[in-house]
mmCIF file of N, CA and C in Angstrom:
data_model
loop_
_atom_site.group_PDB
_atom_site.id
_atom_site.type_symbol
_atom_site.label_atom_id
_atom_site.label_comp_id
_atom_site.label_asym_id
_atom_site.label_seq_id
_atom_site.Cartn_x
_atom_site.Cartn_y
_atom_site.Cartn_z
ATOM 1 N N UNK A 7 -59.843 -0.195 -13.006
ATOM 2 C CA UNK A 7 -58.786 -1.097 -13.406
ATOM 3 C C UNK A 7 -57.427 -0.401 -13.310
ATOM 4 N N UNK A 8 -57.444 0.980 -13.877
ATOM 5 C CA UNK A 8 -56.178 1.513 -13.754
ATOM 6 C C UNK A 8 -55.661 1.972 -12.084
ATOM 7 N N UNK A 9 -56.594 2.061 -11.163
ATOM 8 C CA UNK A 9 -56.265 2.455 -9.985
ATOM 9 C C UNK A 9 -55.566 0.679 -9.844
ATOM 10 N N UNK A 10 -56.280 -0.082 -9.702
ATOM 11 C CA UNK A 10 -55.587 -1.678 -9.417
ATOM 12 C C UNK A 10 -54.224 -1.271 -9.622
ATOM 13 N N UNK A 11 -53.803 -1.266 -11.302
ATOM 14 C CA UNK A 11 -52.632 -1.670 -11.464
ATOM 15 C C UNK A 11 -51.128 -0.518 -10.985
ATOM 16 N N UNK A 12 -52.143 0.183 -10.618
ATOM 17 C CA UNK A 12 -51.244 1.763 -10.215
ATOM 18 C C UNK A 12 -50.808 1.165 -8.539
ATOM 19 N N UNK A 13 -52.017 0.417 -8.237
ATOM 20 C CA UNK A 13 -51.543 0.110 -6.286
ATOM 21 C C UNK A 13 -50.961 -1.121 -6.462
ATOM 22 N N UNK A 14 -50.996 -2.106 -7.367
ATOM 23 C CA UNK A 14 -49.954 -3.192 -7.480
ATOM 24 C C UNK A 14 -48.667 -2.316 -7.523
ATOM 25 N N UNK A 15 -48.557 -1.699 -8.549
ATOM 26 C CA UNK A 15 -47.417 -0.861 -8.849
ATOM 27 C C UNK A 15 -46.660 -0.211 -7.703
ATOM 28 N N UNK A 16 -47.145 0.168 -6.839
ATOM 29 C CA UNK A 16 -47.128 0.946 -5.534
ATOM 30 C C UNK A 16 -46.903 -0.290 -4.419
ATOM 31 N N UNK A 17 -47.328 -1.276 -4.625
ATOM 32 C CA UNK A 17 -47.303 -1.994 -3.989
ATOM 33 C C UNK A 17 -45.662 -2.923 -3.854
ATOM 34 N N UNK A 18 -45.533 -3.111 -5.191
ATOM 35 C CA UNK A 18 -43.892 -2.995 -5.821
ATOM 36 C C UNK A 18 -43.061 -2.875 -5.605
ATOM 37 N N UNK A 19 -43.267 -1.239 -5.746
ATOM 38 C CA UNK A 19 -42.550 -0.312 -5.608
ATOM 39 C C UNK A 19 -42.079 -0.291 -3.857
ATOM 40 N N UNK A 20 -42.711 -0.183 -3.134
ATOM 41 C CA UNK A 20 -42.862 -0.710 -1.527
ATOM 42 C C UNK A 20 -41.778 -1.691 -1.318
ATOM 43 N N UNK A 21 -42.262 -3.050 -1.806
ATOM 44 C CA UNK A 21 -41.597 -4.084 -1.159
ATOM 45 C C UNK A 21 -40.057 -4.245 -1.914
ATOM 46 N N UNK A 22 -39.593 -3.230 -3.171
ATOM 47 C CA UNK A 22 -38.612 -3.230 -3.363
ATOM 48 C C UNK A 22 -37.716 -2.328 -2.514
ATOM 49 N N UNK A 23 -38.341 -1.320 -2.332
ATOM 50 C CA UNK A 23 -37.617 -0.213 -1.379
ATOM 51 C C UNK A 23 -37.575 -1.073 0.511
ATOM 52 N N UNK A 24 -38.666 -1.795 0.934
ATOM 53 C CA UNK A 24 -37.909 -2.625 1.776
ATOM 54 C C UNK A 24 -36.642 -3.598 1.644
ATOM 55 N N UNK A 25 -36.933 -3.957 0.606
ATOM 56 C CA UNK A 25 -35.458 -5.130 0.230
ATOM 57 C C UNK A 25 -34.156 -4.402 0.270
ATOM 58 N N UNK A 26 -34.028 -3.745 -0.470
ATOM 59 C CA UNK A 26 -33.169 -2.733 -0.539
ATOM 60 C C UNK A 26 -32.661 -2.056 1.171
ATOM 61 N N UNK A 27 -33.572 -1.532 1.506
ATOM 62 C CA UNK A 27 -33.570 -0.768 2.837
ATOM 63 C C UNK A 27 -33.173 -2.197 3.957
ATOM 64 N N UNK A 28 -33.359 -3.517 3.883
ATOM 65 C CA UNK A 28 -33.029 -4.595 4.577
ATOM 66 C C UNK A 28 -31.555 -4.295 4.401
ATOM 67 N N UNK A 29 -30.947 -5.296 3.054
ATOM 68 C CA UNK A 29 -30.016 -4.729 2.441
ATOM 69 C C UNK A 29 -28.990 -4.013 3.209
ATOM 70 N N UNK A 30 -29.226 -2.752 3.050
ATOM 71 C CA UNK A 30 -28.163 -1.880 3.367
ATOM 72 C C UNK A 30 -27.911 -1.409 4.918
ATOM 73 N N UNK A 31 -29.688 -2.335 5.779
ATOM 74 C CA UNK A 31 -28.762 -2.184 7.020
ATOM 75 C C UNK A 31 -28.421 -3.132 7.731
ATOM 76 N N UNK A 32 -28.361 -4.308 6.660
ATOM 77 C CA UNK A 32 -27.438 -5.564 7.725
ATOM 78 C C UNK A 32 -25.999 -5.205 7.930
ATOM 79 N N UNK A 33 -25.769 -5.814 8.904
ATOM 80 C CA UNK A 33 -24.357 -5.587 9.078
ATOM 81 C C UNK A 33 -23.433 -6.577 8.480
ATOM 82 N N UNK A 34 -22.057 -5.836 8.068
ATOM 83 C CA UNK A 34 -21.230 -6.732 6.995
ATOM 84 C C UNK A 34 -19.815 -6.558 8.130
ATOM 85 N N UNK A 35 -18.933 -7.195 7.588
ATOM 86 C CA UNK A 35 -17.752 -7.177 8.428
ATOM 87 C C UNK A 35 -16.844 -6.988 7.366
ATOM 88 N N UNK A 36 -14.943 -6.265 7.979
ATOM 89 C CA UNK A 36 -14.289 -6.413 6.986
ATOM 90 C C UNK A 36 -13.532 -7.428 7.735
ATOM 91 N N UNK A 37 -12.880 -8.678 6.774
ATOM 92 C CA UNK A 37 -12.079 -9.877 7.430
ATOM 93 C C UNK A 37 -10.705 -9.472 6.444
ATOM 94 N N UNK A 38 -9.141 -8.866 7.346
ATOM 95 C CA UNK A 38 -8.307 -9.041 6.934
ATOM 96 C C UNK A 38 -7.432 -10.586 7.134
ATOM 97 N N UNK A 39 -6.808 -11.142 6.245
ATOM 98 C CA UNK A 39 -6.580 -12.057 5.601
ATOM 99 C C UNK A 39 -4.789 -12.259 5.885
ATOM 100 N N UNK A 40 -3.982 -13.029 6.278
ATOM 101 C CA UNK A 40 -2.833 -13.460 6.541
ATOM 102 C C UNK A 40 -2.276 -13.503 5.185
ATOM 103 N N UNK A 41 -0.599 -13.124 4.952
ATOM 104 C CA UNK A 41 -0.344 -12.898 3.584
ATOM 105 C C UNK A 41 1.021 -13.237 4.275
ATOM 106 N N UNK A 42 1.907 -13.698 3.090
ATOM 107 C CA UNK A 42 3.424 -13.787 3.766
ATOM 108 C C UNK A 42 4.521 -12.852 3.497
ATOM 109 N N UNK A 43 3.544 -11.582 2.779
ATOM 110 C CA UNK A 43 4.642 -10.468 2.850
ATOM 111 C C UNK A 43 4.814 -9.631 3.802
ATOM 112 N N UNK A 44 3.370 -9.284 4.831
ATOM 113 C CA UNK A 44 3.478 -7.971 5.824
ATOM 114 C C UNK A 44 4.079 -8.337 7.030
ATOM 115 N N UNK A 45 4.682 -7.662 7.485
ATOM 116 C CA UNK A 45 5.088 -8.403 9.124
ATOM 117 C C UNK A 45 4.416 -7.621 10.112
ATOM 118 N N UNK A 46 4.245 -8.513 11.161
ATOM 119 C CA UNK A 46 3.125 -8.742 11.793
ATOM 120 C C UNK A 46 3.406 -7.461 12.739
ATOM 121 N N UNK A 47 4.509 -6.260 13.176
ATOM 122 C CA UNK A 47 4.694 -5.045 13.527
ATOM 123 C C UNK A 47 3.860 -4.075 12.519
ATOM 124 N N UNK A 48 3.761 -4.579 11.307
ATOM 125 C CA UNK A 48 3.270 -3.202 10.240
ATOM 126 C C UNK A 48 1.793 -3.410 10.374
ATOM 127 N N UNK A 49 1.056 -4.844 10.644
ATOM 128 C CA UNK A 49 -0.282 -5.139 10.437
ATOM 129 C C UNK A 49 -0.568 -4.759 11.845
ATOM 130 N N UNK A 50 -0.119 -4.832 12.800
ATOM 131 C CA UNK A 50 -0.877 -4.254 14.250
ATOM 132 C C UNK A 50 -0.666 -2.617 14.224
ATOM 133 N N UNK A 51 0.509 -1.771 13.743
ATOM 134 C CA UNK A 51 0.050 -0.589 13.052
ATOM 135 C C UNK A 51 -0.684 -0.055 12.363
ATOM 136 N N UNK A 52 -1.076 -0.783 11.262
ATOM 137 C CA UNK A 52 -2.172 -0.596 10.653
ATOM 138 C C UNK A 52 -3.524 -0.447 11.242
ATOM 139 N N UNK A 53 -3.531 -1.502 11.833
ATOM 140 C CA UNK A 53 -5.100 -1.641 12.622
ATOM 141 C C UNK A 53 -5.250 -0.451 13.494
ATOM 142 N N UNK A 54 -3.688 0.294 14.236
ATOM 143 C CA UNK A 54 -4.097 1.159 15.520
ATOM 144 C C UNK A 54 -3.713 2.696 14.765
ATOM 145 N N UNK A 55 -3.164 2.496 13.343
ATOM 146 C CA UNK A 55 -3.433 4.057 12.313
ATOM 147 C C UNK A 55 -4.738 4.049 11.979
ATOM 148 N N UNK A 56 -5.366 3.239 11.030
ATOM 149 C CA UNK A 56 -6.381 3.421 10.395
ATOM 150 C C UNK A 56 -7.622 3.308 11.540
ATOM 151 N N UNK A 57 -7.838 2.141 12.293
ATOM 152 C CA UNK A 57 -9.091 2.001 12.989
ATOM 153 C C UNK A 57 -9.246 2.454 14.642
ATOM 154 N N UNK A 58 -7.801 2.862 14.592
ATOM 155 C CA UNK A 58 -7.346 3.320 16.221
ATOM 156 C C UNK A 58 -7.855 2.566 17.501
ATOM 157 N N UNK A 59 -7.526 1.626 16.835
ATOM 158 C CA UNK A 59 -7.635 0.275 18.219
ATOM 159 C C UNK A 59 -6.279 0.581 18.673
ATOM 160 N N UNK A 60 -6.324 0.385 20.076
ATOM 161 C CA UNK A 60 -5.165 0.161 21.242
ATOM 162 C C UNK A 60 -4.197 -0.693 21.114
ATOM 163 N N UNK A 61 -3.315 -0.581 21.351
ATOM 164 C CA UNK A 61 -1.955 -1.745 21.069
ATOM 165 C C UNK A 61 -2.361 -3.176 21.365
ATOM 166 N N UNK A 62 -2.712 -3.029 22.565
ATOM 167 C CA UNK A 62 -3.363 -4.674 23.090
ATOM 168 C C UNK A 62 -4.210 -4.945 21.967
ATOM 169 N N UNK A 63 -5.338 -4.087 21.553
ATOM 170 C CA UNK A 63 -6.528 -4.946 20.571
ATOM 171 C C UNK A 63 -5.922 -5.326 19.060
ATOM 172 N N UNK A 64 -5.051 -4.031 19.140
ATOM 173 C CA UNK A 64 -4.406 -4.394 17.481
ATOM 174 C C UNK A 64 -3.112 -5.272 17.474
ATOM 175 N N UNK A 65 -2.402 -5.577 18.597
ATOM 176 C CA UNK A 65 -1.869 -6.734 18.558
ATOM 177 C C UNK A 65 -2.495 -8.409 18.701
ATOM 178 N N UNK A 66 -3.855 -8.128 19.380
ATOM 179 C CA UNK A 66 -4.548 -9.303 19.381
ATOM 180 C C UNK A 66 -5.260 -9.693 18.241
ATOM 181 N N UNK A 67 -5.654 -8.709 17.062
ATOM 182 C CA UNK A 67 -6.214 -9.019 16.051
ATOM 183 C C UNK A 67 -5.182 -9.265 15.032
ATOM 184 N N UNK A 68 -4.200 -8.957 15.441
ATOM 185 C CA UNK A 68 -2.866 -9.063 14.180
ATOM 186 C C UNK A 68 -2.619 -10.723 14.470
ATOM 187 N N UNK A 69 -2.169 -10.846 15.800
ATOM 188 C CA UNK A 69 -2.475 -12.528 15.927
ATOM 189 C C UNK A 69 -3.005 -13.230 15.596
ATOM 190 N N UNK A 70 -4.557 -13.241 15.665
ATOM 191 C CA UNK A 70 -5.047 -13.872 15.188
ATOM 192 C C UNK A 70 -5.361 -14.183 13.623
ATOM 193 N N UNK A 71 -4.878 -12.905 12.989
ATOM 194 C CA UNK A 71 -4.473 -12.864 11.095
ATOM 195 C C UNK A 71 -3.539 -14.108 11.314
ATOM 196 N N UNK A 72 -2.818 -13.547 11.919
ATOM 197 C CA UNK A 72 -1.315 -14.480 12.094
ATOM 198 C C UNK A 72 -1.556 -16.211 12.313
ATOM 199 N N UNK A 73 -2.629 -16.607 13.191
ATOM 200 C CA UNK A 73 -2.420 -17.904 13.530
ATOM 201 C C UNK A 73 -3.497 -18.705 12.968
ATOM 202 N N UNK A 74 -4.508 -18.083 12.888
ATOM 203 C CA UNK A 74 -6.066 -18.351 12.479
ATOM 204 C C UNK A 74 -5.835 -18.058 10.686
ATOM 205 N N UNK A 75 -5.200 -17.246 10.039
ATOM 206 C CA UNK A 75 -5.405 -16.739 8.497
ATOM 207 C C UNK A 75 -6.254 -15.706 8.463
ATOM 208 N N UNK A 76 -7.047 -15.016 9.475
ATOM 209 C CA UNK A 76 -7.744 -14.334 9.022
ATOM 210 C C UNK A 76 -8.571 -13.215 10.297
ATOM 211 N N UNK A 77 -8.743 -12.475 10.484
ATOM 212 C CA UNK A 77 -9.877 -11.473 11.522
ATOM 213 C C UNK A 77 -10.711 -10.764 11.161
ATOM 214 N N UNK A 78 -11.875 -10.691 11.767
ATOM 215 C CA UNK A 78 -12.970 -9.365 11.451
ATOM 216 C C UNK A 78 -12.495 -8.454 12.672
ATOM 217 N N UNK A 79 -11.770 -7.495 11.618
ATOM 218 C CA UNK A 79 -11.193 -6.301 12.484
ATOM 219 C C UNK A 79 -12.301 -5.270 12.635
ATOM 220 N N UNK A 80 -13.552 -5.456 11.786
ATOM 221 C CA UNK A 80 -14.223 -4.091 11.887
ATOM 222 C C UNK A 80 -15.704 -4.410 11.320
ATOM 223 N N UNK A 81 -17.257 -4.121 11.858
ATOM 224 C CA UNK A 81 -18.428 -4.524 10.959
ATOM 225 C C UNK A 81 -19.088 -3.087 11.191
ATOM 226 N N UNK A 82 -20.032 -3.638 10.178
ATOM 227 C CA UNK A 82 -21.035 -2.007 9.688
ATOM 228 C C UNK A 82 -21.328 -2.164 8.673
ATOM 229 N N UNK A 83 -22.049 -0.706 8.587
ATOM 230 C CA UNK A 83 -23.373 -1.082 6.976
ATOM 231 C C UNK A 83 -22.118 -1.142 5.969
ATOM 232 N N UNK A 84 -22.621 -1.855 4.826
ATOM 233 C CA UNK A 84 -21.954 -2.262 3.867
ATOM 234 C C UNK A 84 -21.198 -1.153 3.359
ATOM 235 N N UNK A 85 -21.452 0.202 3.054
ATOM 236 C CA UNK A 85 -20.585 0.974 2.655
ATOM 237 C C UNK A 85 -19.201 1.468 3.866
ATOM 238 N N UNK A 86 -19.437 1.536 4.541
ATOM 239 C CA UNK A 86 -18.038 1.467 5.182
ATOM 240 C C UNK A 86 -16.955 0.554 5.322
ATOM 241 N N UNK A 87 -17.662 -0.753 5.046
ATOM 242 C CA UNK A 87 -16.995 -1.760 5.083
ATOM 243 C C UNK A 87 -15.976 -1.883 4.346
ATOM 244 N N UNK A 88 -16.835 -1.369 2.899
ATOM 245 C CA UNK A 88 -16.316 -1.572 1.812
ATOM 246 C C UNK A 88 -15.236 -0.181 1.817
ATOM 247 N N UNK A 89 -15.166 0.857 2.128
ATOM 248 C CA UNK A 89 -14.123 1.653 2.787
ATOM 249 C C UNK A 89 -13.023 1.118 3.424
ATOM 250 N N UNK A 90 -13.044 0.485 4.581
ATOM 251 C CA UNK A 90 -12.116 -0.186 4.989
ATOM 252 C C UNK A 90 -11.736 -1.202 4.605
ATOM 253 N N UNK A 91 -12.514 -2.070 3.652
ATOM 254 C CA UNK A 91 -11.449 -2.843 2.702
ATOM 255 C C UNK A 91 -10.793 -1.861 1.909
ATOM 256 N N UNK A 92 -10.858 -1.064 1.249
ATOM 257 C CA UNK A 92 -10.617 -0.256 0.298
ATOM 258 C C UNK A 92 -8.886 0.001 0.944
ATOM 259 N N UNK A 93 -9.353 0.746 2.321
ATOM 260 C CA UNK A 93 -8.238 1.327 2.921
ATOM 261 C C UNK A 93 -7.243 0.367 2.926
ATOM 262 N N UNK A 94 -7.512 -0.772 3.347
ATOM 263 C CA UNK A 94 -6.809 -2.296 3.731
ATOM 264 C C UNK A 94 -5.908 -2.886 2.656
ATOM 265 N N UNK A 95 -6.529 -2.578 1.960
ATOM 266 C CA UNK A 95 -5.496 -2.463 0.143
ATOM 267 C C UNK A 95 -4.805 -1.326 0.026
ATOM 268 N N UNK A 96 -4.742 -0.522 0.499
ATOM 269 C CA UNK A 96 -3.964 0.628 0.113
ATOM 270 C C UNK A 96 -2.748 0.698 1.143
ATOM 271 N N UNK A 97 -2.746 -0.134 1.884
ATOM 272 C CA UNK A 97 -1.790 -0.634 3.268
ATOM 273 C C UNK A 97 -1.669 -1.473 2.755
ATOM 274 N N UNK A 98 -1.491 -2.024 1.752
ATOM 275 C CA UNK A 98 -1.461 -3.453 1.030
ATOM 276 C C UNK A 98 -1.269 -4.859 2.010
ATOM 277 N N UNK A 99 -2.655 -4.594 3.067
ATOM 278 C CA UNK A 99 -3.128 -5.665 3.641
ATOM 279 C C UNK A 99 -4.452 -6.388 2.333
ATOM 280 N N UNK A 100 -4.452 -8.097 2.602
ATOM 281 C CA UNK A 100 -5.231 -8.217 1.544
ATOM 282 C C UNK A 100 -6.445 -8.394 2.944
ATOM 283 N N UNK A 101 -7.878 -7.695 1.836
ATOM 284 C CA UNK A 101 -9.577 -8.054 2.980
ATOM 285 C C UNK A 101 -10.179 -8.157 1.969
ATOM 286 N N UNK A 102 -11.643 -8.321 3.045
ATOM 287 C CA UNK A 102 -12.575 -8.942 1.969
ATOM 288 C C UNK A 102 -13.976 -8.228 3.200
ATOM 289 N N UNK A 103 -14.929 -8.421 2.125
ATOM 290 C CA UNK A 103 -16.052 -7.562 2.721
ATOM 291 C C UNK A 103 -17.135 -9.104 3.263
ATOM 292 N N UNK A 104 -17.258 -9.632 3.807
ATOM 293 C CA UNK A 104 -18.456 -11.107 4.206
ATOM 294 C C UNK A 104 -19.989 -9.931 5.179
ATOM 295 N N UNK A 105 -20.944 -10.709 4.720
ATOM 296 C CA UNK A 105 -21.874 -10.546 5.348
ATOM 297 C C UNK A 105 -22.059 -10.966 6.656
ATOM 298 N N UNK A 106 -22.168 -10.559 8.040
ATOM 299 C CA UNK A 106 -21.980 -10.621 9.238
ATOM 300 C C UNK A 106 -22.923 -11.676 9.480
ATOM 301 N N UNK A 107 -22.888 -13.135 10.231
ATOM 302 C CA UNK A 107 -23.852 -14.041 10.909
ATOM 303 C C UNK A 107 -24.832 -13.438 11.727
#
C-alpha cells in the first residue's frame, strides 16, 4: 500500500514538473504600447540601444507603436521577456509581457 501511494506521489510529482517545464518554455512576447509622451526618434532609439535592431527594423517597429498602438518588438521564454519589459520601463516606454499565439 505504501509503495502505491509513494508512485502516485511520484507520479505527481512528474506531471507537475511537466506543467511547469511546459510553462516556462512557451514562448511569450514583449508588446511595447503607444503613449503620448515619447517621441517617436527616442522609441526607434530605444529599440536599436537596448535590442540592437537596425534603423530600418527599429524605425518600422516604432511605426507601428505609432499607428497600430502597439508592437511585439521581442519573444522568448518568459523570463527574458519579463527583462525587457523591465528594461522598457526604465526607458519609460510603457510594455507588457502577452503569451505568444
Amino acid at each position: 500500500m505504501t509503495s502505491a501511494a509513494g508512485s502516485t506521489l511520484t507520479q505527481e510529482g512528474t506531471e507537475l514538473d511537466l506543467q511547469r517545464s511546459v510553462l516556462h518554455s512557451r514562448p511569450y512576447q514583449v508588446v511595447v504600447w503607444n503613449d503620448p509622451v515619447n517621441l517617436m526618434s527616442y522609441v526607434a532609439w530605444v529599440f536599436r540601444s537596448y535590442f540592437g535592431y537596425s534603423r530600418d527594423k527599429a524605425h518600422q517597429l516604432m511605426l507601428q507603436v505609432h499607428h497600430e498602438g502597439r508592437s511585439v518588438v521581442a519573444s522568448g521564454p518568459r523570463e527574458k521577456a519579463e527583462q525587457d519589459v523591465t528594461a522598457m520601463h526604465s526607458y519609460g516606454l510603457q510594455a507588457t509581457v502577452e503569451e505568444a499565439e
